[in-house]
Coordinates of C-alpha atoms in Angstrom, one line a residue:
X126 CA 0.0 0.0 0.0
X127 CA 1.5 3.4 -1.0
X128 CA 2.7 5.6 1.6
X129 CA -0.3 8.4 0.0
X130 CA -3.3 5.6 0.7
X131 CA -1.8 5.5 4.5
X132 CA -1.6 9.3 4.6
X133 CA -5.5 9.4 3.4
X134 CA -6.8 7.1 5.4
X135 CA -4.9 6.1 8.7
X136 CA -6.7 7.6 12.0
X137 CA -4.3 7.8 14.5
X138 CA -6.0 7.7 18.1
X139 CA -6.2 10.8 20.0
X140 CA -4.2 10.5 23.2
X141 CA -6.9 9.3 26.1
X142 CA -9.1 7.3 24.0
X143 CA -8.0 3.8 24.4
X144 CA -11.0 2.9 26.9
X145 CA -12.4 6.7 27.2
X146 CA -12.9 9.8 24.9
X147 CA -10.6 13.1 24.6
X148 CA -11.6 15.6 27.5
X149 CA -13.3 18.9 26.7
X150 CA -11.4 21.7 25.6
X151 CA -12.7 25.3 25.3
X152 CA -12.2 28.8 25.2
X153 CA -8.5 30.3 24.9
X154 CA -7.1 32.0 22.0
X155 CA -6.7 30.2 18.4
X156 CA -4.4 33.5 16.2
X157 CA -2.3 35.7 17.1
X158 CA -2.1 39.2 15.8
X159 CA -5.2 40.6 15.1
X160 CA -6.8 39.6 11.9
X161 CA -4.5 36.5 11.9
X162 CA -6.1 33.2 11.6
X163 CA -3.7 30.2 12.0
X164 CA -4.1 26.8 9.8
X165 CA -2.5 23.1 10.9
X166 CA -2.5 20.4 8.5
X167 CA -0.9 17.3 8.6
X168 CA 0.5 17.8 5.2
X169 CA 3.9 18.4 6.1
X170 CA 6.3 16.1 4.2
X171 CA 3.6 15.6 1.2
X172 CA 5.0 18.8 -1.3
X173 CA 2.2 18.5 -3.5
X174 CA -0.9 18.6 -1.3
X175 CA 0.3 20.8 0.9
X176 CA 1.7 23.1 -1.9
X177 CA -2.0 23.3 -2.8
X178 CA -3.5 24.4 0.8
X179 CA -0.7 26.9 0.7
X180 CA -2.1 28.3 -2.9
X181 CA -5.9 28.6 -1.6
X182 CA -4.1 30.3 1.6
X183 CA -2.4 32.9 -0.6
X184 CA -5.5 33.2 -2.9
X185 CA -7.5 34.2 0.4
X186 CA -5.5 36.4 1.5
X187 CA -5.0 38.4 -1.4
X188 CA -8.7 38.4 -2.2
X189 CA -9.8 40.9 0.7
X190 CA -8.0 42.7 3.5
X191 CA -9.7 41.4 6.8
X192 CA -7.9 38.9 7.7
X193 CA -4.2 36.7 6.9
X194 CA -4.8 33.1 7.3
X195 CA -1.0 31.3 8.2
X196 CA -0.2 27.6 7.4
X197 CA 1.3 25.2 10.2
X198 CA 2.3 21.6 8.7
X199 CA 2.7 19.1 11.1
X200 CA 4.0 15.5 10.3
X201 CA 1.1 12.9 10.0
X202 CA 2.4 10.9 12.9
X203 CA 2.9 13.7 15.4
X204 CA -0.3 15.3 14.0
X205 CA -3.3 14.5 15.9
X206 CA -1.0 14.3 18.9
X207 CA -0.2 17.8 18.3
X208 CA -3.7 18.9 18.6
X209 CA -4.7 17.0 22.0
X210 CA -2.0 19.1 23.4
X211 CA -2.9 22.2 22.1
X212 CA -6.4 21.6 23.3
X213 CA -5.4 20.4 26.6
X214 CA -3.8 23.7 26.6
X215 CA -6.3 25.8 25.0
X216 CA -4.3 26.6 22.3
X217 CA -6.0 25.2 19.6
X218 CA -5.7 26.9 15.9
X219 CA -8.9 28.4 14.3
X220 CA -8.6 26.4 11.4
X221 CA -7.2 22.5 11.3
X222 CA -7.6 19.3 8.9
X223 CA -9.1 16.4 11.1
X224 CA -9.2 13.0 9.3
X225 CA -13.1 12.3 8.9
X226 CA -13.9 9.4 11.4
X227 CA -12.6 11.4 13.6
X228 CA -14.6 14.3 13.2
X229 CA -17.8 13.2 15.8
X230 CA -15.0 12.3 18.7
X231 CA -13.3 15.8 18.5
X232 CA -17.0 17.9 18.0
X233 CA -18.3 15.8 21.2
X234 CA -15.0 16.6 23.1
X235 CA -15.5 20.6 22.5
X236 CA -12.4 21.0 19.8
X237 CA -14.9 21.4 16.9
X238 CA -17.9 24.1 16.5
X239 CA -20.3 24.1 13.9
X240 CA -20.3 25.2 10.3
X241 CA -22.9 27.1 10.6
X242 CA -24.3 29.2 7.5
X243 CA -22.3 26.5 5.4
X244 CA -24.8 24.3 4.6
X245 CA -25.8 25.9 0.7
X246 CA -22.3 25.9 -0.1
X247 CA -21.8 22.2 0.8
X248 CA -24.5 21.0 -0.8
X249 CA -22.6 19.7 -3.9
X250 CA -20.3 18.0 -1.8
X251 CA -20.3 13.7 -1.8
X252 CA -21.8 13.0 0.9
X253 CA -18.5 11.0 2.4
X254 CA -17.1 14.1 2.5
X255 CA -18.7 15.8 5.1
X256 CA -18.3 15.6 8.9
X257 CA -21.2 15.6 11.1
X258 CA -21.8 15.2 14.9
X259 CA -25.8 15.3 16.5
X260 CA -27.2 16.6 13.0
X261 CA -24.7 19.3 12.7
X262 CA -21.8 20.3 9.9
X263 CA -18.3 20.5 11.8
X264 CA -16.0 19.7 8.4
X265 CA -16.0 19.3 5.0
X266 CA -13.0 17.2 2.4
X267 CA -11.5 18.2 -0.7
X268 CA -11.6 14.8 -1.9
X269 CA -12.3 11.0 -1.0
X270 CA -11.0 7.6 -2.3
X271 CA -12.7 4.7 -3.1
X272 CA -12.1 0.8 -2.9
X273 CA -11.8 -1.5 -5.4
X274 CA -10.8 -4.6 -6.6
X275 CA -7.6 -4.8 -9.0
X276 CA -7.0 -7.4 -11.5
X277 CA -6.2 -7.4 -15.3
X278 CA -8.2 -8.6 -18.5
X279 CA -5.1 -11.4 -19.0
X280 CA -5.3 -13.2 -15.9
X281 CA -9.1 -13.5 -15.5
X282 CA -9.9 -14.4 -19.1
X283 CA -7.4 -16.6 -18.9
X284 CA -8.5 -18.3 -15.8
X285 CA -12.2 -18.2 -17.1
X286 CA -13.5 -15.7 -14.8
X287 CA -16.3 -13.3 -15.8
X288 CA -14.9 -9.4 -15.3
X289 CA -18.1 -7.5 -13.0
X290 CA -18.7 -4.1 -13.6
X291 CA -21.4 -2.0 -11.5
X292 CA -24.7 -3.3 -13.1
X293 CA -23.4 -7.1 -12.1
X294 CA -20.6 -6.8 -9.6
X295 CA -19.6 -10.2 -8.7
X296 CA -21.1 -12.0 -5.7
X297 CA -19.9 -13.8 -2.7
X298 CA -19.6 -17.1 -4.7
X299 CA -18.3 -15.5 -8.0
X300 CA -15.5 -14.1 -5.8
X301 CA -15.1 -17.5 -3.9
X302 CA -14.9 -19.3 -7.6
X303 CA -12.5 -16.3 -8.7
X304 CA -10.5 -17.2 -5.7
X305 CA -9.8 -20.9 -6.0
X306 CA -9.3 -20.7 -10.1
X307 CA -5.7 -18.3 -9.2
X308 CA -5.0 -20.5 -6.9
X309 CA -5.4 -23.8 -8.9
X310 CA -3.8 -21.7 -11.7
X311 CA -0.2 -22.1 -9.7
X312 CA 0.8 -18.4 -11.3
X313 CA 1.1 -16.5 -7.9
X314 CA 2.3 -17.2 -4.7
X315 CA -1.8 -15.7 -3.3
X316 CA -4.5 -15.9 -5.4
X317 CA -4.9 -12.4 -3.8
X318 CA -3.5 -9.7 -1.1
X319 CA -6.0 -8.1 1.2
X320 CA -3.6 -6.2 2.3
X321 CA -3.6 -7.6 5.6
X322 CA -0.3 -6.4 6.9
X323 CA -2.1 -2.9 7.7
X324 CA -3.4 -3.3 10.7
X325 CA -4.2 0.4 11.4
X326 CA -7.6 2.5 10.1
X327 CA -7.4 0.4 7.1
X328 CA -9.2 -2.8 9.2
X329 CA -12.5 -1.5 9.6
X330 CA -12.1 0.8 6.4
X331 CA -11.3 -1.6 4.3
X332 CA -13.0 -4.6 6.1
X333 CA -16.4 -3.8 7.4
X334 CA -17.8 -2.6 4.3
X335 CA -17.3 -6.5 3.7
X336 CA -19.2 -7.2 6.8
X337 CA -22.3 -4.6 6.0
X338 CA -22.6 -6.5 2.8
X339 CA -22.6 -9.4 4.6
X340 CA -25.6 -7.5 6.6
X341 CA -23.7 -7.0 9.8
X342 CA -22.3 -3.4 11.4
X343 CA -19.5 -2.2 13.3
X344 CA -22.5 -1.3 16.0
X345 CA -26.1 -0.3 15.7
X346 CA -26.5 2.9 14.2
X347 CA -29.9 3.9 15.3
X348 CA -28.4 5.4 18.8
X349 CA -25.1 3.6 18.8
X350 CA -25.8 2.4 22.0
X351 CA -24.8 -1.7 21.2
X352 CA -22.7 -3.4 18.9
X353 CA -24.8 -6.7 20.0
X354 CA -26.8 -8.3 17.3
X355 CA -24.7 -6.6 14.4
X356 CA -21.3 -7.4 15.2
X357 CA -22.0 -10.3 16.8
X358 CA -25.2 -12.0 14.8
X359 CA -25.7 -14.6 12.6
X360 CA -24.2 -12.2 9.4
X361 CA -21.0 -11.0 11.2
X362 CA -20.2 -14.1 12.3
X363 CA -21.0 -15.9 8.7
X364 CA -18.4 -12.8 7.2
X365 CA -16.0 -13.6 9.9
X366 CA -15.8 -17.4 9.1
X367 CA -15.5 -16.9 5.8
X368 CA -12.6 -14.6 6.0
X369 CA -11.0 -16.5 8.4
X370 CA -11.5 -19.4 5.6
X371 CA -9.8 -17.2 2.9
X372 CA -6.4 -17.7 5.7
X373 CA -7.0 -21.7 6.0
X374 CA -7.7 -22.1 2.6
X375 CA -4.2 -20.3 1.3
X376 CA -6.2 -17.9 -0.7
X377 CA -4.7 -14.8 0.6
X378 CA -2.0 -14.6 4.1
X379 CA -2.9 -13.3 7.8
X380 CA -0.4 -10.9 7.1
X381 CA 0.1 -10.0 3.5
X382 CA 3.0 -8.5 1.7
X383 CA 3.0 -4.9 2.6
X384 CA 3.4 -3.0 -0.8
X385 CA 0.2 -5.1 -2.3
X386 CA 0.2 -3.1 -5.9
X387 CA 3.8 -3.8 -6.2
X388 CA 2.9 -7.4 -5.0
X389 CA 0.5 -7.5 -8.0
X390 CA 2.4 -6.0 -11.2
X391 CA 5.7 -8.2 -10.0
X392 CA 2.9 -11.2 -10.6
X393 CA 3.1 -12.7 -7.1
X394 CA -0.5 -12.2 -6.8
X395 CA -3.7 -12.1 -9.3
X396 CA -6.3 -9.8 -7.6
X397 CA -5.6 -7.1 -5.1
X398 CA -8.1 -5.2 -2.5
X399 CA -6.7 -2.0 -3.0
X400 CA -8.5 1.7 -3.8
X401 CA -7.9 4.5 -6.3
X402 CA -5.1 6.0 -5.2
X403 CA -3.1 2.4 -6.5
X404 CA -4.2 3.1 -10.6
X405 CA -1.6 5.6 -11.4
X406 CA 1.0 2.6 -11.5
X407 CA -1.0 -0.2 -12.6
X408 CA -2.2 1.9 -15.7
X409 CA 1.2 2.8 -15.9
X410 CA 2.8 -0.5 -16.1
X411 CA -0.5 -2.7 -17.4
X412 CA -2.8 -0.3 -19.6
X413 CA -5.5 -0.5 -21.4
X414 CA -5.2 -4.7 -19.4
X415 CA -6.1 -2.8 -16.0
X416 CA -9.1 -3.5 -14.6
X417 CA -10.6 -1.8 -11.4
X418 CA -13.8 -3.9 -10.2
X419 CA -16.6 -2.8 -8.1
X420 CA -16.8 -3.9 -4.3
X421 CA -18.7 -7.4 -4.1
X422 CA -22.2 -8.0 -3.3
X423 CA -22.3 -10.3 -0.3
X424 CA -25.9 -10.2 -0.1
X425 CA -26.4 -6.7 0.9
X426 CA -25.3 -4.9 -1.9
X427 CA -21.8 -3.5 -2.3
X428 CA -20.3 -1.4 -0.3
X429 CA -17.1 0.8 0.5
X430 CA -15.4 2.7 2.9
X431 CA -16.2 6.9 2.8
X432 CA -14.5 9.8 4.6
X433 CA -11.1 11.0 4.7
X434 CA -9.6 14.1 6.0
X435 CA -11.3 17.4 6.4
X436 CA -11.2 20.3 7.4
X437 CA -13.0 22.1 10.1
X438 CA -12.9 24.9 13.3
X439 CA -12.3 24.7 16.3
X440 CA -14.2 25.6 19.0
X441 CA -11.6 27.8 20.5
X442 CA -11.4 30.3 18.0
X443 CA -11.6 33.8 18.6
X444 CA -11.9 35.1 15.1
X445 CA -14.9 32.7 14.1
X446 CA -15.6 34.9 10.9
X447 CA -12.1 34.8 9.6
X448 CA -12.5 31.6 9.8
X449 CA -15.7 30.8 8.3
X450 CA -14.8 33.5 5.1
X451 CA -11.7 30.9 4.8
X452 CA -13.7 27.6 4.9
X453 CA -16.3 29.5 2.4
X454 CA -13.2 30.7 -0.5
X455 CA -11.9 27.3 0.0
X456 CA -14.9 25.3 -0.7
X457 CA -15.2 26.7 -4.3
X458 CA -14.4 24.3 -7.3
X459 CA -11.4 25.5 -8.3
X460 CA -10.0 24.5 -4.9
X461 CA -11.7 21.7 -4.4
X462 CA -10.2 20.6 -7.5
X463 CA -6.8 22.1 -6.8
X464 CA -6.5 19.9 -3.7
X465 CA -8.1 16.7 -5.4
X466 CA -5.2 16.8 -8.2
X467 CA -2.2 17.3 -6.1
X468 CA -3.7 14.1 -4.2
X469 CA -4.4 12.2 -7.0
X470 CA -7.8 11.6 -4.8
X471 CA -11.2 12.2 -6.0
X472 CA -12.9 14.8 -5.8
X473 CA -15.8 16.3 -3.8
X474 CA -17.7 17.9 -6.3
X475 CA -19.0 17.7 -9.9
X476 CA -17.9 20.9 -11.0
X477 CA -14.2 20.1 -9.0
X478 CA -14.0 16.9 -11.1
X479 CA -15.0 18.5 -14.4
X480 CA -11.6 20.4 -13.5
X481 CA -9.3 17.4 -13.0
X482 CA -8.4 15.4 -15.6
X483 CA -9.4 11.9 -15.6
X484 CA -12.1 12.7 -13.3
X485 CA -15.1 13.9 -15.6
X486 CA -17.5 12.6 -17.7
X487 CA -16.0 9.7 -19.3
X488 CA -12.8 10.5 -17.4
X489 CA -10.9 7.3 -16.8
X490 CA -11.0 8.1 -12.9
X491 CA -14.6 8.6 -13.4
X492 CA -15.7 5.0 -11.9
X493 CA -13.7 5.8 -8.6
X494 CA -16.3 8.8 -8.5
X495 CA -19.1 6.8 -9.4
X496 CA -18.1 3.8 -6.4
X497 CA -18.1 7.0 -4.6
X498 CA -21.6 8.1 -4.9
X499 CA -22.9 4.4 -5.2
X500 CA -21.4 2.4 -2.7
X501 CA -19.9 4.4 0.2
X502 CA -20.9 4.3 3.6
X503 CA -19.5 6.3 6.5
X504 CA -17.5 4.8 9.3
X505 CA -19.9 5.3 12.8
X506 CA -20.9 8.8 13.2
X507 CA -20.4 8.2 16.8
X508 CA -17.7 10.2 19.3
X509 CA -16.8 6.5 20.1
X510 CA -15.7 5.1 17.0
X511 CA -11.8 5.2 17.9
X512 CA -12.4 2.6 20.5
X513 CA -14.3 0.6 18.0
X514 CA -11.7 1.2 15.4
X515 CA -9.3 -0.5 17.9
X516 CA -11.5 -3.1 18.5
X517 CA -12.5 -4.2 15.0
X518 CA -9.4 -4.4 14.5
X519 CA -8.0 -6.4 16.9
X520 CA -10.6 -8.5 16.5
X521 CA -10.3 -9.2 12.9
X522 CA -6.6 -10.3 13.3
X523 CA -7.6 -12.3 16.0
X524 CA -10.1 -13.8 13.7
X525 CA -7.6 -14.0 10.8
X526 CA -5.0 -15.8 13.2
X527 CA -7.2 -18.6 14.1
X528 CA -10.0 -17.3 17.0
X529 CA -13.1 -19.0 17.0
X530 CA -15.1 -16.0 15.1
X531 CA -18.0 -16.4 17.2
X532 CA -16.2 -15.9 21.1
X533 CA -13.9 -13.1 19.3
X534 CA -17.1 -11.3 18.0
X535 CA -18.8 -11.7 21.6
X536 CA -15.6 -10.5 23.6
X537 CA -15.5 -7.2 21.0
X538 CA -19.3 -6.5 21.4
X539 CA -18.6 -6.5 25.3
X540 CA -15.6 -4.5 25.0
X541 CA -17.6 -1.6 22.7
X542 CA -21.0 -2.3 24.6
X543 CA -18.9 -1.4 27.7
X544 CA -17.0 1.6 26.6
X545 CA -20.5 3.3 25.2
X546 CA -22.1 3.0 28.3
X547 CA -19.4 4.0 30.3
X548 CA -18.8 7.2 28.1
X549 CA -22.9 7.7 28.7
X550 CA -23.6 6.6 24.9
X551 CA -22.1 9.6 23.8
X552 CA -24.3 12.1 25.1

């Protein structure tokens, strides 16, 4: 996996949340001179993306005389870090980028307020890329990637495997038949790479879309008081056995090769669970034999993970209209699309991805767009999704290693049921 797919989707754990939530964090000053509105991102080290914020930065500021917006770039490991200090301090920034599943944790623990005033403007926006908390706009993306399955016309023609497309994406057996005809091939070490060896925000990201189309959930999203009966029942525990079966059966490894398109084009492996941000290479190296497959219907329809990082305001801030005239110039198409290009990510809008190549009608990124829009679900718009994050995760390796799926299921539902109640469900 590319070190720009870990950038977009990893969710690193604020500090505190392991069994609780982030504490509350109000008031104090978020600029310094007057009129001066700072900005952290997590972009440092990433040129490109972060050479884009800086252009919408200068834009603003030469656009009116109010007020000078001022970039901070922090590391992505030291980031979110960074900002539990600072609001433990009360020193949070007006402005700062939060990766989405995030976004409900860090509204409930007072770091975020409301976009208020906002909603017209983000009405174009994919509905993955927008951050709420208790009905309420607290961020908004540039972009959003989209899973996919990554194969080429030679090997599954050759192994007499139908290629899906959206109308008829393949189902639960067509992928179990797809499976076992690589294997008995004998070209490739896996018939595919999960891309196991992640074992960060890419587990439930990348794995409980699997399980909702299985007809399970990471927990019950009408209150998200209990993960009992959807992570747990008779669907999650039928997805869990059957991925644990993928391990036992030597269709793909409990801890895969970590650089999975690289994995693929060197031929070790014929299908790879990867995402847009991996066909830049394999077009590169494969052409007009890439193919890039919807998710799989397991029953449910597909699905695919939504969400990555946005931005939002803090709670903190003392120049609120600064930093709302900000978040307004930045959410126009042209830098939408600025930011979406310099990520080579999708983008959040239809006029943004009539801007950047590939992306619009007839675009050859257009069917990441369109997975997008058709198959993406959220991540648990609940402040306690971290914990679940942890635990899903766990979990799954667990499951992948050889648990009984049914006790590990059980002993995660406990775990979340019990860290819900004790955090008062959220409320």
């Amino acid at each position: 996996m590319k070190k720009t797919a870990i950038k977009i989707l990893g969710v690193t754990l604020v500090a505190g949340m392991t069994v609780g939530f982030a504490g509350c964090a109000r008031g104090g000053s978020s600029s310094g001179e007057e009129g001066t509105i700072a900005l952290w991102t997590h972009n440092a080290g990433n040129e490109a993306e972060l050479g884009a914020i800086q252009g919408i930065v200068d834009d603003f500021n030469a656009s009116q005389d109010d007020y000078t917006v001022e970039v901070q770039a922090f590391p992505q490991e030291s980031y979110n870090q960074s900002v539990t200090a600072a609001a433990s301090s009360k020193k949070l920034p007006c402005i700062l980028d939060i990766d989405g599943p995030n976004v409900p944790n860090w509204a409930w623990a007072g770091y975020l307020a409301p976009l208020s005033g906002m909603e017209d403007a983000l009405e174009p926006f994919l509905p993955s890329t927008i951050g709420t908390y208790n009905d309420e706009i607290y961020s908004y993306g540039f972009y959003d990637v989209a899973l996919t399955m990554i194969s080429s016309k030679t090997i599954l023609e050759s192994n007499g495997i139908r290629i899906p497309n959206a109308d008829e994406p393949w189902t639960r057996e067509e992928l179990d038949s797809a499976l076992a005809k690589l294997k008995e091939s004998g070209q490739f070490d896996y018939a595919a790479n999960f891309n196991t060896a992640d074992v960060g925000e890419w587990y439930p990201y990348a794995y409980s879309p699997m399980l909702q189309s299985f007809g399970g959930d990471l927990i019950e999203r009408d209150g998200y008081e209990s993960a009992d009966g959807v992570l747990n029942g008779d669907a999650a525990i039928e997805w869990a056995t059957w991925f644990q079966g993928l391990v036992q059966d030597g269709l793909i490894a409990a801890k895969s090769a970590t650089d999975q398109t690289a994995d693929f084009l060197n031929g070790k492996t014929g299908l790879i669970y990867a995402g847009s941000w991996a066909a830049a290479p394999v077009r590169e190296q494969l052409g007009d034999d890439a193919l890039f497959l919807p998710a799989v219907d397991f029953g449910n329809g597909p699905t695919i993970g939504g969400g990555s990082w946005q931005w939002g305001m803090s709670a903190s801030c003392d120049d609120p209209e600064g930093a709302l005239a900000y978040l307004e110039f930045a959410a126009q198409d042209e830098n939408v699309a600025a930011v979406a290009e310099a990520a080579a990510t999708i983008p959040a809008t239809d006029g943004a991805a009539a801007i950047v190549p590939g992306y619009g009608d007839g675009g050859e990124n257009e069917i990441f767009r369109d997975f997008a829009k058709d198959y993406a679900q959220v991540r648990p718009v609940t402040p306690g999704y971290p914990f679940i994050a942890t635990t899903f995760t766990k979990t799954t390796q667990d499951i992948l290693n050889g648990a009984d799926p049914k006790q590990a299921l059980d002993k995660a539902v406990k775990e979340i049921d019990a860290n819900q109640k004790q955090n008062n469900y959220n409320q």
